[in-house]
Coordinates of C-alpha atoms in Angstrom, one line a residue:
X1 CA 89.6 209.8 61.8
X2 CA 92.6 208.9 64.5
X3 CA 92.8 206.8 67.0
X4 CA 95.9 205.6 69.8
X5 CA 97.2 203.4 66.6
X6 CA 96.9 206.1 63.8
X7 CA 94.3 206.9 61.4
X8 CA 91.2 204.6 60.8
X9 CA 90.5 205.5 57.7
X10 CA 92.9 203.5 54.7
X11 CA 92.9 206.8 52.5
X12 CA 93.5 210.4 53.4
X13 CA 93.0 212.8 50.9
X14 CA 94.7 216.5 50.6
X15 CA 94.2 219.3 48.4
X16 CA 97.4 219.4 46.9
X17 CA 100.6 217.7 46.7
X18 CA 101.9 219.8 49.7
X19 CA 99.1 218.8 51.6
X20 CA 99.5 215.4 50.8
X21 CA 103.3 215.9 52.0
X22 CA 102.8 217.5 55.2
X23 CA 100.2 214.8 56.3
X24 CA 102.4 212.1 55.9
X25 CA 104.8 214.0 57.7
X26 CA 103.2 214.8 60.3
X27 CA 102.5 211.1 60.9
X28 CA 106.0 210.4 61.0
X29 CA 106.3 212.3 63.1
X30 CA 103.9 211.3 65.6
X31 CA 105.0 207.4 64.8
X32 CA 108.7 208.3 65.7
X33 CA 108.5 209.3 69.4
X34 CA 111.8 207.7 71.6
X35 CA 114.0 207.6 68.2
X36 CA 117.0 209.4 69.1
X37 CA 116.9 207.7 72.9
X38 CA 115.8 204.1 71.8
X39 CA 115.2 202.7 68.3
X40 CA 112.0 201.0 67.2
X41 CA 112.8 197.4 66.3
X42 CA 110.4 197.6 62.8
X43 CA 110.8 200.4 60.5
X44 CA 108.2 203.3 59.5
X45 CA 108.2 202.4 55.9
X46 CA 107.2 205.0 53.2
X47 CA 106.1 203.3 49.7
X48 CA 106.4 205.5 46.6
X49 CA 106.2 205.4 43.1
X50 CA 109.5 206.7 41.9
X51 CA 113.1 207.0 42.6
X52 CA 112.6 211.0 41.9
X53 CA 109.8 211.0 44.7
X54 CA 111.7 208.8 47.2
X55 CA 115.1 211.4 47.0
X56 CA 113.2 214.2 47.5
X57 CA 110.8 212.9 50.5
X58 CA 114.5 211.4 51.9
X59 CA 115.8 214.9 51.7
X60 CA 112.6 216.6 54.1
X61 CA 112.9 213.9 56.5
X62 CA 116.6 214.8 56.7
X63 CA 115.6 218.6 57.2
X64 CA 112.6 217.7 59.5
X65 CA 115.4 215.5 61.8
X66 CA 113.1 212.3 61.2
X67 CA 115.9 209.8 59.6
X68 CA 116.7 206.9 62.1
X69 CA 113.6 204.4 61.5
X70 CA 112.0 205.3 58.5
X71 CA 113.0 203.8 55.4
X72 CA 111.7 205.1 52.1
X73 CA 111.3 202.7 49.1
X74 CA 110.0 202.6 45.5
X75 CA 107.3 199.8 45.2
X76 CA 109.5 198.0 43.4
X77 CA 112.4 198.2 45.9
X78 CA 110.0 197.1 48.6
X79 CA 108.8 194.3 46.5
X80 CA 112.3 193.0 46.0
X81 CA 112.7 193.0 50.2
X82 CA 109.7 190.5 50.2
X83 CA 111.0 188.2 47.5
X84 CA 114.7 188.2 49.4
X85 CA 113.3 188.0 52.7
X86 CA 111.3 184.8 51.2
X87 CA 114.8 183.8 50.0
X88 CA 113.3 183.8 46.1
X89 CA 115.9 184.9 43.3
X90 CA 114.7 188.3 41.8
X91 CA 113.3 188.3 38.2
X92 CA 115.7 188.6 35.4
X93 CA 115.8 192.0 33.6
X94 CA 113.2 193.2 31.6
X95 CA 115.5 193.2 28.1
X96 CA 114.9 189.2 28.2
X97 CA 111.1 190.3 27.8
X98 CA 111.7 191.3 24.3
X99 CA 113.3 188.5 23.2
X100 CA 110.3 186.7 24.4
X101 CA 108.1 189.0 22.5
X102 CA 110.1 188.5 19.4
X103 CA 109.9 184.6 19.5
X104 CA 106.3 184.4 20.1
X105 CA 105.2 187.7 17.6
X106 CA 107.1 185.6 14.6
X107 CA 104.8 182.4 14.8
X108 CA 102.0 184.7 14.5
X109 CA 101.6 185.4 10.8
X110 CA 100.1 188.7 11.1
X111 CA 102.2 190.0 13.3
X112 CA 105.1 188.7 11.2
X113 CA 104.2 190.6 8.0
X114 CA 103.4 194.0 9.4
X115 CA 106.4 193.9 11.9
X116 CA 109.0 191.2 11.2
X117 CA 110.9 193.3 8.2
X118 CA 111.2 196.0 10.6
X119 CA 114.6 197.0 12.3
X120 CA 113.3 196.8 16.2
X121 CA 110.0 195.6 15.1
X122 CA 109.6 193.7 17.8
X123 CA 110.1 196.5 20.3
X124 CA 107.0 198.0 19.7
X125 CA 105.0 195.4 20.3
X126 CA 107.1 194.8 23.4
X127 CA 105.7 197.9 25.2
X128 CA 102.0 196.4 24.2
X129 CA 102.8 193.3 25.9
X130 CA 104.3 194.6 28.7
X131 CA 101.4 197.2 29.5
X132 CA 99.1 194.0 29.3
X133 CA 101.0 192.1 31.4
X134 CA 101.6 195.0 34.4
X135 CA 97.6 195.5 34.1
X136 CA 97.1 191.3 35.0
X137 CA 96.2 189.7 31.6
X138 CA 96.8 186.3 31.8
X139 CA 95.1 183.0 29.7
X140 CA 92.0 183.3 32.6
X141 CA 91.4 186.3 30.2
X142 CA 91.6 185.3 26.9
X143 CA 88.7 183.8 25.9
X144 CA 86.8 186.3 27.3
X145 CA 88.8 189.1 25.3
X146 CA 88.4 186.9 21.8
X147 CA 84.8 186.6 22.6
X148 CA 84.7 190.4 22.8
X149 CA 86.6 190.8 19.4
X150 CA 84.1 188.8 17.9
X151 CA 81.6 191.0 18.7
X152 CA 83.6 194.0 17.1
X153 CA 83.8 192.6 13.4
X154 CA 84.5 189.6 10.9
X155 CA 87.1 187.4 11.6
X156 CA 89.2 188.3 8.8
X157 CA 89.6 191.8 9.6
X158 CA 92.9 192.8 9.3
X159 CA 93.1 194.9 12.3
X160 CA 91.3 192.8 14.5
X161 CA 93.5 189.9 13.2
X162 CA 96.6 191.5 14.5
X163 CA 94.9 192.3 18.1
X164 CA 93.8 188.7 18.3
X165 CA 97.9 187.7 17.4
X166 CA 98.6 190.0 20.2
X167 CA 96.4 188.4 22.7
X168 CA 98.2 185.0 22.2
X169 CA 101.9 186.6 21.9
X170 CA 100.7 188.2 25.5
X171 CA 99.5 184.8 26.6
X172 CA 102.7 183.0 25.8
X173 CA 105.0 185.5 26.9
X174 CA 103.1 185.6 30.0
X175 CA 103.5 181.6 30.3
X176 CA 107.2 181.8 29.7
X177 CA 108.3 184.6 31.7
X178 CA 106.5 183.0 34.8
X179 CA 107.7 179.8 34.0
X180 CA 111.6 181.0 33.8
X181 CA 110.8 184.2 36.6
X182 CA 112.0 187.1 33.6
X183 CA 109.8 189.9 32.9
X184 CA 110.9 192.8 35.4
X185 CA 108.7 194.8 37.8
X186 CA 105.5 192.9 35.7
X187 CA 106.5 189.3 37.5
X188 CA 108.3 191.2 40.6
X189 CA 105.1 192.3 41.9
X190 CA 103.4 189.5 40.9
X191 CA 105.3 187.1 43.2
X192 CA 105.5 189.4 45.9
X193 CA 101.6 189.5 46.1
X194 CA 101.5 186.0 46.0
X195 CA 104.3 186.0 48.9
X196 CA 102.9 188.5 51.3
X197 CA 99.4 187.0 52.2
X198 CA 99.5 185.4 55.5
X199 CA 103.3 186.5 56.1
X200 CA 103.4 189.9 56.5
X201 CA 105.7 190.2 59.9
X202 CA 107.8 187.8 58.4
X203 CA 108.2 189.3 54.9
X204 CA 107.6 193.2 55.4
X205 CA 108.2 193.6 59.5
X206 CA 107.5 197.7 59.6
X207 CA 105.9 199.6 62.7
X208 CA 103.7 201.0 59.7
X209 CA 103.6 201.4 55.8
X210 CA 103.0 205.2 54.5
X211 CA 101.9 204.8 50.6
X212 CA 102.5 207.9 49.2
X213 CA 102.8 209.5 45.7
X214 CA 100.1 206.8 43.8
X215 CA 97.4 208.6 41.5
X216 CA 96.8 204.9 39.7
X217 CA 98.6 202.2 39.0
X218 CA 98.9 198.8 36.8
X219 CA 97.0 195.9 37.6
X220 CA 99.8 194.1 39.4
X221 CA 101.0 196.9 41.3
X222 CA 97.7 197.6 42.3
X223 CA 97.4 194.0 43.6
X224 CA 100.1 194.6 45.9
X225 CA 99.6 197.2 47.4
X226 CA 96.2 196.0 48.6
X227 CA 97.7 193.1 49.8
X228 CA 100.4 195.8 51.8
X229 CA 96.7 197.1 53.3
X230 CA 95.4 194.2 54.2
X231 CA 98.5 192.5 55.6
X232 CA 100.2 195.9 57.9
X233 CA 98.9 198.9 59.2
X234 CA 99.2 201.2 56.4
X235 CA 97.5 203.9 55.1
X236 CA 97.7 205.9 51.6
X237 CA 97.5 209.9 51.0
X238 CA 96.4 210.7 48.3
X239 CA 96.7 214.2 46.6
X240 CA 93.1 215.2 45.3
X241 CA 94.2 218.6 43.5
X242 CA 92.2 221.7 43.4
X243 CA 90.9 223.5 40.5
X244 CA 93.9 226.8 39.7
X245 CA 90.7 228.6 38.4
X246 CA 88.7 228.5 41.8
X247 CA 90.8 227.9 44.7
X248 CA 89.4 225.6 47.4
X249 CA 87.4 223.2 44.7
X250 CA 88.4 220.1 43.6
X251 CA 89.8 219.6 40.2
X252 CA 88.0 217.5 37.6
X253 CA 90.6 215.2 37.4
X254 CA 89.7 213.5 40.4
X255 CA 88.4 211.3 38.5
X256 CA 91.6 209.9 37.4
X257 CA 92.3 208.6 40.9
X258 CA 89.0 206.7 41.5
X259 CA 89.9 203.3 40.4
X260 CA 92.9 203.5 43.2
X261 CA 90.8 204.8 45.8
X262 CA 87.6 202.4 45.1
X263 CA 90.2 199.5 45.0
X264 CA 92.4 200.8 48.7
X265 CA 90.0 202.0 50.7
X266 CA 87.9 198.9 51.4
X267 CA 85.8 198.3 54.6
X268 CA 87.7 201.0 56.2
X269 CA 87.0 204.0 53.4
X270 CA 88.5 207.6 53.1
X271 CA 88.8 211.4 54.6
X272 CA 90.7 214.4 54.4
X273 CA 93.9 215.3 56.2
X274 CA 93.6 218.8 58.1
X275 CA 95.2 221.2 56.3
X276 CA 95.9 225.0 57.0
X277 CA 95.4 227.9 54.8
X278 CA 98.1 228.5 52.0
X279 CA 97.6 231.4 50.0
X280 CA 96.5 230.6 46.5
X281 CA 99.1 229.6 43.4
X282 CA 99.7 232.2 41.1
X283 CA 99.9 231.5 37.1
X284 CA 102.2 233.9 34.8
X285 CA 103.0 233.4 31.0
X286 CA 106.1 234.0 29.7
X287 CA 106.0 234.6 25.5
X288 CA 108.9 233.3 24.2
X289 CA 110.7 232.5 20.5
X290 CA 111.7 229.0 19.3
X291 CA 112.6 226.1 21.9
X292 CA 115.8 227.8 23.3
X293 CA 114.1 230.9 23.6
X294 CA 111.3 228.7 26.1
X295 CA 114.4 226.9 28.0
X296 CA 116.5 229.8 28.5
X297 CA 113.6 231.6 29.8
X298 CA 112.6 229.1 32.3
X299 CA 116.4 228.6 33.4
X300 CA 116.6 232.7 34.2
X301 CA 113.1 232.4 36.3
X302 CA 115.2 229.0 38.1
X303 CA 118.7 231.6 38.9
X304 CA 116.3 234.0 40.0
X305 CA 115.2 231.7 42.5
X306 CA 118.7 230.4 43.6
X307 CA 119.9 233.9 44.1
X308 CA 117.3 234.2 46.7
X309 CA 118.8 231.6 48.4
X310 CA 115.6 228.8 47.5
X311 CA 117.5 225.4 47.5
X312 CA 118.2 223.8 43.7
X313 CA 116.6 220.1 45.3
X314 CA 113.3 222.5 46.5
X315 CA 112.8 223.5 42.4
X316 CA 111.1 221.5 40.2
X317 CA 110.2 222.2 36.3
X318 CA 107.8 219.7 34.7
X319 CA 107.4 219.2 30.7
X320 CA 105.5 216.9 28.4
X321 CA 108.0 215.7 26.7
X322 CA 111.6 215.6 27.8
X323 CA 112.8 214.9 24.7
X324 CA 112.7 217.8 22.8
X325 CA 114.3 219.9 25.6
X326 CA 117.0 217.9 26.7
X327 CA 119.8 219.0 24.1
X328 CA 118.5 222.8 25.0
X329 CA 118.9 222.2 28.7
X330 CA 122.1 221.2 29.1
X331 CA 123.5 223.9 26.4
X332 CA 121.4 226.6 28.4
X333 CA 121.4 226.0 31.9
X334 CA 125.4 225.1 31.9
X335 CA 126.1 228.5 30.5
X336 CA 123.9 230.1 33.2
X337 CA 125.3 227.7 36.1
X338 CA 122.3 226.3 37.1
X339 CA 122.5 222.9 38.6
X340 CA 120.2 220.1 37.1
X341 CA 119.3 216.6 37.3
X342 CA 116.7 215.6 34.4
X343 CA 114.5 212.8 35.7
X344 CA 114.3 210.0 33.1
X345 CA 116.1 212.1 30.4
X346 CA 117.9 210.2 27.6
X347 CA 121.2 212.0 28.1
X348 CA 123.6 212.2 25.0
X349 CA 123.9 208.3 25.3
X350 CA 121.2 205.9 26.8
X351 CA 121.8 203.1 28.5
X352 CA 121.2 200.6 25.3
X353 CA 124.2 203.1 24.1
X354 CA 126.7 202.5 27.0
X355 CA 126.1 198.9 26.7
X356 CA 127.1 199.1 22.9
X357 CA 130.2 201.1 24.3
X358 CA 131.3 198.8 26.5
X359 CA 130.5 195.8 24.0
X360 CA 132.7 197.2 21.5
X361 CA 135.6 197.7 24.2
X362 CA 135.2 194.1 25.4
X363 CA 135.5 193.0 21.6
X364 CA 138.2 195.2 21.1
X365 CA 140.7 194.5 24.6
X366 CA 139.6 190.8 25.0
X367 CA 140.3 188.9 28.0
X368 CA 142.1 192.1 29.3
X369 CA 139.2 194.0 29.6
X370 CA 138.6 195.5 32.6
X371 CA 135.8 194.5 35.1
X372 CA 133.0 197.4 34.9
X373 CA 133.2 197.8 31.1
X374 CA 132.6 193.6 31.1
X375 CA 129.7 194.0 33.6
X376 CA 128.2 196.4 32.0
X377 CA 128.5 194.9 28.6
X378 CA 127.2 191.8 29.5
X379 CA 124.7 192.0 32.7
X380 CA 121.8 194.4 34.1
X381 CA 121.2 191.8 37.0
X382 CA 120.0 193.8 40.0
X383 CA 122.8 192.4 42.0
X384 CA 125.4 193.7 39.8
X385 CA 126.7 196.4 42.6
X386 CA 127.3 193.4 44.3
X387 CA 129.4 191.4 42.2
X388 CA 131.5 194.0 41.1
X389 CA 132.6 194.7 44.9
X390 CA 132.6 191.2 45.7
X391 CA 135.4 190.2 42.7
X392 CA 136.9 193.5 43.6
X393 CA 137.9 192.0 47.1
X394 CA 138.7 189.0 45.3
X395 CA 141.6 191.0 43.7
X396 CA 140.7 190.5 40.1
X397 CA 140.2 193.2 37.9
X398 CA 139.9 191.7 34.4
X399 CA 137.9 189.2 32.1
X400 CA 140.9 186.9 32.1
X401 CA 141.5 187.3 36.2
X402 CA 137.6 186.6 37.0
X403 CA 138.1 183.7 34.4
X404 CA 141.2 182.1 36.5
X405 CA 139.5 182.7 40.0
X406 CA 138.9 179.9 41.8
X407 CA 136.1 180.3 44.1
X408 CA 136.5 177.0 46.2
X409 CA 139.9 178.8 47.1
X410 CA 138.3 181.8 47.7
X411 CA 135.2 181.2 49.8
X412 CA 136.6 177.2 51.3
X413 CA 133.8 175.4 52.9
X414 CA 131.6 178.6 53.4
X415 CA 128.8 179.2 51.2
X416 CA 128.5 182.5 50.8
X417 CA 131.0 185.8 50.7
X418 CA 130.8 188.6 52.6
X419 CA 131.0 192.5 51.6
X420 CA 132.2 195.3 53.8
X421 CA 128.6 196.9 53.4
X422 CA 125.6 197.0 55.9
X423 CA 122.2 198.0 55.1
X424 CA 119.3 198.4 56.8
X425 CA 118.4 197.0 60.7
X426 CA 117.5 193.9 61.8
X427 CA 116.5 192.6 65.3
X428 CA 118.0 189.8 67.0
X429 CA 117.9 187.7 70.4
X430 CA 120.2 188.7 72.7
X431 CA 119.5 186.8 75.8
X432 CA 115.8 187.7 76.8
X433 CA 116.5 191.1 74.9
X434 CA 116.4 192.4 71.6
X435 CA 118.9 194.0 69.8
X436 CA 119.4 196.0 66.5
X437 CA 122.3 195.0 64.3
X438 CA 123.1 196.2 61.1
X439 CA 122.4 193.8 58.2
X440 CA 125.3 192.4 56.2
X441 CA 125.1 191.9 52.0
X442 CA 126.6 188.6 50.7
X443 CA 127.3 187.1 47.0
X444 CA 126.4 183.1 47.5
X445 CA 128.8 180.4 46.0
X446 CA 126.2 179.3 43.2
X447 CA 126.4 183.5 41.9
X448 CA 130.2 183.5 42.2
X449 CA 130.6 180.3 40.0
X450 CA 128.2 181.3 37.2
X451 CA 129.9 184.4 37.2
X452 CA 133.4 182.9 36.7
X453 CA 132.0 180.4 34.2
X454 CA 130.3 183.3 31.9
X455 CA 134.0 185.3 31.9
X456 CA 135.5 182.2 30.9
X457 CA 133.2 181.3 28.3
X458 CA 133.6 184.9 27.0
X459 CA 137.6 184.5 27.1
X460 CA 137.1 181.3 25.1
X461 CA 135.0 183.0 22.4
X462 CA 136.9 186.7 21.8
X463 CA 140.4 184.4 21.8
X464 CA 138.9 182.4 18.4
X465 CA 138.0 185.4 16.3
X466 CA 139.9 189.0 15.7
X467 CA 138.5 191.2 18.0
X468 CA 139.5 195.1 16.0
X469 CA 137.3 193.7 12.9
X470 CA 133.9 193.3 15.0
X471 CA 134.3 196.1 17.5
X472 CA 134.8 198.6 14.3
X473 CA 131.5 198.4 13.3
X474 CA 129.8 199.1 16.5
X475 CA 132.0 202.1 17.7
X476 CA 131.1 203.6 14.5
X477 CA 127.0 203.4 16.1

């Protein structure tokens, strides 16, 4: 299974997450030999699904002493490294999507009278779209889908009317967000799979790529990461779980993971990571009354294991549906001191809610609003971190001082402003040697000036209407 260079095989399989865990450990491991003494020029990179997946897997490598070298990244974040390394603007955010969707659903007639009236109408077919559009549908599909809708009833079905409307609301929206590069992690991965063939030390230099975490995934994310195979040496673990009911047996839903691993392993196929014994998982029931009842239940068998010292990060509790429990979380864990982070929870206020928050302030305090609440009303670009610091050093903190900032003062003949942040390591020719230098973050010219020239279009438009009789209204949501 192993050779000098790593394993052969593209996918190694464990019984168990744990399994899964210690494998890929293990091969860091044996990939980071002379770390402490001497760097590696390319990174160990370690591709997962999930910001929740990459904290925790940051946190063992921490306790296991295995940091310097091995960068962990969500697909999405690696994706974005190819596109900037290929110096290609990331796509806008994914709210532009449903504007998209809304234009194209209304010329469909269909679509128009079951949705249209609706308040958010649109939003529901948004999620349609989107799951379409992260699974690869483009117009190379359509006829092929029409033809099969033909087969499934009259044309004047109602139903099948309305999935026809959403095959060419799909189409379009497709068209347009490649054509104006919107559309979130659908058109991120697309362009990076485009990117990568061919350049792979150029656009993802690593020492190796560790995919880890994956069970399935959408078309387009699929697409990429066999493009990651083909163009590094990488290998995926993938966690076949076993049955609870007879220990050592593989579970039936095995089967859920087959597309990945038909699709990844290629030429080079799969086997199973060696794994010790571990002594077989235990199942208890716990009978409880009503939904607070369940919670507080759960959050006394979670203190029970902090009083004996297990680490809050090393716990995990997993439900359907967060939903329901959230409000009954925070009420009964905070009263028994529990610390807790809920993983794509709502909170008391999403972020659709703080931007309505910060809306209603920037109506309210006008050009003398201050920077974050103006940032976050009116931009989820992924370089907002950036900006912020950047006008920060600029020594402006309002709507009216980014608006009177004058960036050919600022930056002079230079193209490009500097922040006081590194990340990550990058080689560079230092004679006949190589050294590592820590990379430096800029905000270019071009960003700057549309920046200044959206706060002073804003100042222009609060100082011509009454700010208090707009903002009322949307405090009160």
């Amino acid at each position: 299974m192993t050779d000098d260079h790593g394993p052969t095989l593209a996918i190694l399989l464990g019984r168990g997450a744990r399994s899964c865990e210690d494998a890929l450990l293990a091969e860091v491991e044996r990939l980071r030999p002379g770390f402490p003494a001497r760097p590696p020029v390319l990174p160990v990179r370690i591709v997962v699904p999930s910001g929740c997946l990459r904290e925790h897997l940051q946190a063992r490598l921490v306790r296991a002493g295995a940091c310097l070298g091995v960068r962990v990244q969500t697909l999405r974040g690696l994706a974005a490294e190819i596109l900037e390394r290929a110096g290609e603007p990331l796509p806008a955010g994914p709210e532009l999507l449903e504007i998209l969707v809304g234009r194209a659903g209304n010329r469909q007639a269909s679509l128009r009278q079951a949705l249209g009236h609706l308040e958010d109408g649109w939003r529901h077919l948004t999620g349609t779209v989107r799951d379409l559009l992260d699974a690869g549908f483009s117009q190379a599909h359509e006829d092929a889908v029409l033809e099969r809708l033909a087969e499934l009833g009259p044309a004047k079905d109602p139903a099948l009317e309305r999935v026809r409307a959403v095959v060419a609301v799909a189409v379009e929206v497709g068209e347009a967000a490649s054509r104006l590069a919107v559309g979130g992690s659908t058109t991120l991965w697309q362009r990076a799979a485009t990117l990568l063939p061919g350049r792979g030390p150029e656009l993802l230099p690593s020492r190796a790529v560790l995919v880890h975490g994956f069970a399935e995934a959408t078309g387009l994310a699929l697409d990429l990461l066999e493009v990651i195979l083909r163009e590094s040496q990488a290998w995926v673990f993938v966690d076949e779980p076993e049955d609870p009911a007879r220990p050592g047996e593989a579970d039936s839903g095995r089967l859920f993971t087959r597309r990945l691993r038909e699709r990844l392993a290629g030429s080079r196929g799969e086997g199973y990571v060696q794994q010790g014994r571990r002594a077989p998982p235990t199942v208890r029931g716990i009978a409880t009354e009503g939904v607070e009842g369940e919670v507080r239940a759960v959050g006394a068998a979670v203190k029970a294991l902090l009083e004996r010292g297990v680490a809050a990060e090393d716990i995990g509790v997993v439900a359907r549906q967060m939903a329901p429990l959230e409000a009954a979380v925070a009420i009964q864990w905070q009263r028994l001191g529990i610390p807790f982070v809920v993983e794509g929870g709502k909170g008391l206020i999403g972020p659709s809610g703080r931007r309505l928050a910060a809306l209603a302030e920037l109506l309210q305090g006008g050009a003398g609003t201050r920077l974050d609440t103006w940032l976050a009303a009116t931009t989820a670009a992924p370089d907002v971190d950036d900006l912020r610091l950047a006008l920060r050093l600029a020594g402006v903190a309002t709507v009216g001082e980014v608006a009177d900032l004058d960036v050919s003062q600022l930056l002079g003949s230079a193209e490009r402003f500097g922040l006081p942040v590194r990340t990550g390591l990058a080689a560079e020719a230092d004679g006949e040697a190589t050294r590592l230098v820590a990379r430096r973050r800029w905000v270019v010219r071009s960003r700057l000036e549309e920046v200044v020239a959206s706060a002073r279009c804003v100042r222009a438009v609060l100082a011509s209407r009454p700010p208090a009789t707009v903002a009322r209204p949307i405090q009160g949501v």
